[in-house]
């Protein structure tokens, strides 16, 4: 049984849970539901008063991982992902910023290829928030894994 019918439920938590389901008959609509939930990630976290079985950490982490996996390209998730990085929360390296960075550079950064506008905007968000949040230094392992410089100056030079 598919979950497509539940993607239009009146309850946003039901819609998101349907989009997280293993059967995604309607990938674009499921992705849209997930991205909509990530536009206000703290509200999404509050939908369930108790942690859900099988959900590690805040609910938005699961929603983000699913959106990044479901997206055919980083460009599909870029506006929401960049907004999450630009929000500047320091504590979300391995659950938000790192996976976003890795999705933006799945094969690693290659200086022989021009950055896409989405990759450029993401790196700009990291550079712009770095002084206040340590977003690059705090994510250095993810930057290294993506083949990018591990400091603000190096990332700025890539731009």
mmCIF file of C-alpha atoms in Angstrom:
data_model
loop_
_atom_site.group_PDB
_atom_site.id
_atom_site.type_symbol
_atom_site.label_atom_id
_atom_site.label_comp_id
_atom_site.label_asym_id
_atom_site.label_seq_id
_atom_site.Cartn_x
_atom_site.Cartn_y
_atom_site.Cartn_z
ATOM 1 C CA UNK A 1 0.000 0.000 0.000
ATOM 2 C CA UNK A 2 1.373 3.414 -0.962
ATOM 3 C CA UNK A 3 1.273 6.565 1.088
ATOM 4 C CA UNK A 4 0.440 9.020 -1.711
ATOM 5 C CA UNK A 5 -3.096 9.656 -0.450
ATOM 6 C CA UNK A 6 -1.700 10.786 2.906
ATOM 7 C CA UNK A 7 0.559 13.384 1.276
ATOM 8 C CA UNK A 8 -2.454 15.698 1.142
ATOM 9 C CA UNK A 9 -3.726 15.055 4.680
ATOM 10 C CA UNK A 10 -4.764 18.145 6.634
ATOM 11 C CA UNK A 11 -2.254 17.358 9.396
ATOM 12 C CA UNK A 12 1.316 18.338 8.407
ATOM 13 C CA UNK A 13 2.790 15.622 10.635
ATOM 14 C CA UNK A 14 0.761 12.968 8.804
ATOM 15 C CA UNK A 15 1.875 14.388 5.444
ATOM 16 C CA UNK A 16 5.531 14.255 6.492
ATOM 17 C CA UNK A 17 5.254 10.745 7.883
ATOM 18 C CA UNK A 18 3.677 9.686 4.583
ATOM 19 C CA UNK A 19 6.567 11.304 2.705
ATOM 20 C CA UNK A 20 9.000 9.394 4.919
ATOM 21 C CA UNK A 21 7.313 6.097 4.074
ATOM 22 C CA UNK A 22 9.199 3.405 2.175
ATOM 23 C CA UNK A 23 6.908 3.572 -0.859
ATOM 24 C CA UNK A 24 7.145 6.882 -2.642
ATOM 25 C CA UNK A 25 4.785 6.729 -5.572
ATOM 26 C CA UNK A 26 4.821 10.494 -5.937
ATOM 27 C CA UNK A 27 8.438 11.606 -5.441
ATOM 28 C CA UNK A 28 7.955 15.297 -6.347
ATOM 29 C CA UNK A 29 4.999 15.709 -4.016
ATOM 30 C CA UNK A 30 6.716 13.770 -1.210
ATOM 31 C CA UNK A 31 9.816 15.945 -1.573
ATOM 32 C CA UNK A 32 7.681 19.096 -1.530
ATOM 33 C CA UNK A 33 6.060 17.944 1.736
ATOM 34 C CA UNK A 34 9.460 17.319 3.329
ATOM 35 C CA UNK A 35 10.869 20.644 2.176
ATOM 36 C CA UNK A 36 7.795 22.473 3.417
ATOM 37 C CA UNK A 37 8.345 20.945 6.869
ATOM 38 C CA UNK A 38 11.996 22.024 6.831
ATOM 39 C CA UNK A 39 11.065 25.651 6.193
ATOM 40 C CA UNK A 40 10.143 25.801 9.880
ATOM 41 C CA UNK A 41 12.266 23.019 11.390
ATOM 42 C CA UNK A 42 11.637 23.934 15.021
ATOM 43 C CA UNK A 43 7.875 23.655 14.564
ATOM 44 C CA UNK A 44 8.432 20.294 12.883
ATOM 45 C CA UNK A 45 10.417 19.157 15.917
ATOM 46 C CA UNK A 46 7.454 20.008 18.138
ATOM 47 C CA UNK A 47 4.891 17.848 16.374
ATOM 48 C CA UNK A 48 5.599 14.861 18.597
ATOM 49 C CA UNK A 49 5.799 15.363 22.376
ATOM 50 C CA UNK A 50 7.727 12.101 22.801
ATOM 51 C CA UNK A 51 10.634 10.926 20.641
ATOM 52 C CA UNK A 52 9.476 8.588 17.896
ATOM 53 C CA UNK A 53 10.740 5.035 17.805
ATOM 54 C CA UNK A 54 13.481 4.751 15.217
ATOM 55 C CA UNK A 55 14.064 8.505 15.008
ATOM 56 C CA UNK A 56 17.520 9.560 16.137
ATOM 57 C CA UNK A 57 17.641 13.092 17.532
ATOM 58 C CA UNK A 58 15.316 15.870 16.507
ATOM 59 C CA UNK A 59 12.590 14.913 14.045
ATOM 60 C CA UNK A 60 13.873 17.478 11.538
ATOM 61 C CA UNK A 61 17.096 15.468 11.192
ATOM 62 C CA UNK A 62 15.118 12.521 9.816
ATOM 63 C CA UNK A 63 13.087 14.828 7.577
ATOM 64 C CA UNK A 64 16.271 16.434 6.237
ATOM 65 C CA UNK A 65 18.022 13.114 5.587
ATOM 66 C CA UNK A 66 14.982 11.873 3.701
ATOM 67 C CA UNK A 67 14.706 15.068 1.654
ATOM 68 C CA UNK A 68 18.403 14.926 0.735
ATOM 69 C CA UNK A 69 18.045 11.258 -0.249
ATOM 70 C CA UNK A 70 14.836 11.808 -2.195
ATOM 71 C CA UNK A 71 16.103 14.800 -4.174
ATOM 72 C CA UNK A 72 17.334 14.020 -7.661
ATOM 73 C CA UNK A 73 19.870 16.853 -7.316
ATOM 74 C CA UNK A 74 21.066 19.321 -4.728
ATOM 75 C CA UNK A 75 19.349 22.070 -6.681
ATOM 76 C CA UNK A 76 15.971 20.606 -5.682
ATOM 77 C CA UNK A 77 16.695 21.093 -1.980
ATOM 78 C CA UNK A 78 19.089 24.036 -2.192
ATOM 79 C CA UNK A 79 16.799 26.907 -1.122
ATOM 80 C CA UNK A 80 15.722 25.142 2.070
ATOM 81 C CA UNK A 81 19.168 23.655 2.778
ATOM 82 C CA UNK A 82 20.898 27.011 2.330
ATOM 83 C CA UNK A 83 18.357 28.682 4.628
ATOM 84 C CA UNK A 84 19.099 26.062 7.284
ATOM 85 C CA UNK A 85 22.847 26.746 7.053
ATOM 86 C CA UNK A 86 22.278 30.504 7.031
ATOM 87 C CA UNK A 87 20.178 30.221 10.209
ATOM 88 C CA UNK A 88 23.515 29.768 11.966
ATOM 89 C CA UNK A 89 22.834 27.156 14.657
ATOM 90 C CA UNK A 90 26.216 25.967 15.971
ATOM 91 C CA UNK A 91 25.268 22.546 17.278
ATOM 92 C CA UNK A 92 24.046 20.828 14.148
ATOM 93 C CA UNK A 93 27.199 19.742 12.368
ATOM 94 C CA UNK A 94 26.619 16.031 11.856
ATOM 95 C CA UNK A 95 22.853 16.154 11.524
ATOM 96 C CA UNK A 96 22.256 19.183 9.326
ATOM 97 C CA UNK A 97 25.201 21.087 7.915
ATOM 98 C CA UNK A 98 27.443 18.128 7.183
ATOM 99 C CA UNK A 99 24.843 16.100 5.274
ATOM 100 C CA UNK A 100 23.778 19.228 3.375
ATOM 101 C CA UNK A 101 27.382 19.925 2.370
ATOM 102 C CA UNK A 102 27.982 16.327 1.351
ATOM 103 C CA UNK A 103 24.794 16.293 -0.769
ATOM 104 C CA UNK A 104 25.875 19.487 -2.502
ATOM 105 C CA UNK A 105 29.221 17.891 -3.406
ATOM 106 C CA UNK A 106 28.411 14.166 -3.762
ATOM 107 C CA UNK A 107 31.475 13.367 -5.859
ATOM 108 C CA UNK A 108 33.645 15.898 -4.078
ATOM 109 C CA UNK A 109 34.647 19.371 -5.145
ATOM 110 C CA UNK A 110 36.647 19.480 -8.365
ATOM 111 C CA UNK A 111 38.335 22.793 -9.119
ATOM 112 C CA UNK A 112 38.321 21.876 -12.815
ATOM 113 C CA UNK A 113 34.514 22.239 -12.840
ATOM 114 C CA UNK A 114 32.711 25.486 -12.149
ATOM 115 C CA UNK A 115 30.500 25.573 -9.094
ATOM 116 C CA UNK A 116 26.779 25.485 -9.718
ATOM 117 C CA UNK A 117 24.809 28.484 -8.502
ATOM 118 C CA UNK A 118 23.378 26.319 -5.709
ATOM 119 C CA UNK A 119 26.845 25.159 -4.594
ATOM 120 C CA UNK A 120 28.091 28.739 -4.696
ATOM 121 C CA UNK A 121 25.127 29.972 -2.619
ATOM 122 C CA UNK A 122 25.678 27.209 -0.059
ATOM 123 C CA UNK A 123 29.366 27.990 0.323
ATOM 124 C CA UNK A 124 28.517 31.698 0.572
ATOM 125 C CA UNK A 125 26.120 30.879 3.456
ATOM 126 C CA UNK A 126 28.916 28.999 5.218
ATOM 127 C CA UNK A 127 31.355 31.880 4.736
ATOM 128 C CA UNK A 128 28.802 34.492 5.806
ATOM 129 C CA UNK A 129 27.911 32.679 9.036
ATOM 130 C CA UNK A 130 31.392 31.406 9.854
ATOM 131 C CA UNK A 131 32.609 34.243 12.063
ATOM 132 C CA UNK A 132 29.565 34.031 14.340
ATOM 133 C CA UNK A 133 29.096 30.268 14.364
ATOM 134 C CA UNK A 134 32.348 28.595 13.380
ATOM 135 C CA UNK A 135 30.332 26.861 10.680
ATOM 136 C CA UNK A 136 33.344 25.945 8.562
ATOM 137 C CA UNK A 137 35.804 25.029 11.303
ATOM 138 C CA UNK A 138 33.096 23.086 13.127
ATOM 139 C CA UNK A 139 32.415 21.140 9.946
ATOM 140 C CA UNK A 140 36.006 20.628 8.873
ATOM 141 C CA UNK A 141 35.644 16.845 8.533
ATOM 142 C CA UNK A 142 32.675 17.320 6.211
ATOM 143 C CA UNK A 143 34.545 19.966 4.207
ATOM 144 C CA UNK A 144 37.520 17.622 3.938
ATOM 145 C CA UNK A 145 35.274 14.724 2.850
ATOM 146 C CA UNK A 146 33.776 16.985 0.173
ATOM 147 C CA UNK A 147 37.253 17.931 -1.075
ATOM 148 C CA UNK A 148 36.870 21.551 0.020
ATOM 149 C CA UNK A 149 39.164 23.817 2.017
ATOM 150 C CA UNK A 150 38.702 23.523 5.764
ATOM 151 C CA UNK A 151 38.785 27.224 6.668
ATOM 152 C CA UNK A 152 36.890 30.394 5.825
ATOM 153 C CA UNK A 153 39.657 31.920 3.731
ATOM 154 C CA UNK A 154 40.035 28.776 1.649
ATOM 155 C CA UNK A 155 36.313 28.468 1.044
ATOM 156 C CA UNK A 156 36.100 32.168 0.184
ATOM 157 C CA UNK A 157 38.885 31.659 -2.357
ATOM 158 C CA UNK A 158 36.877 28.877 -4.019
ATOM 159 C CA UNK A 159 34.037 31.346 -4.496
#
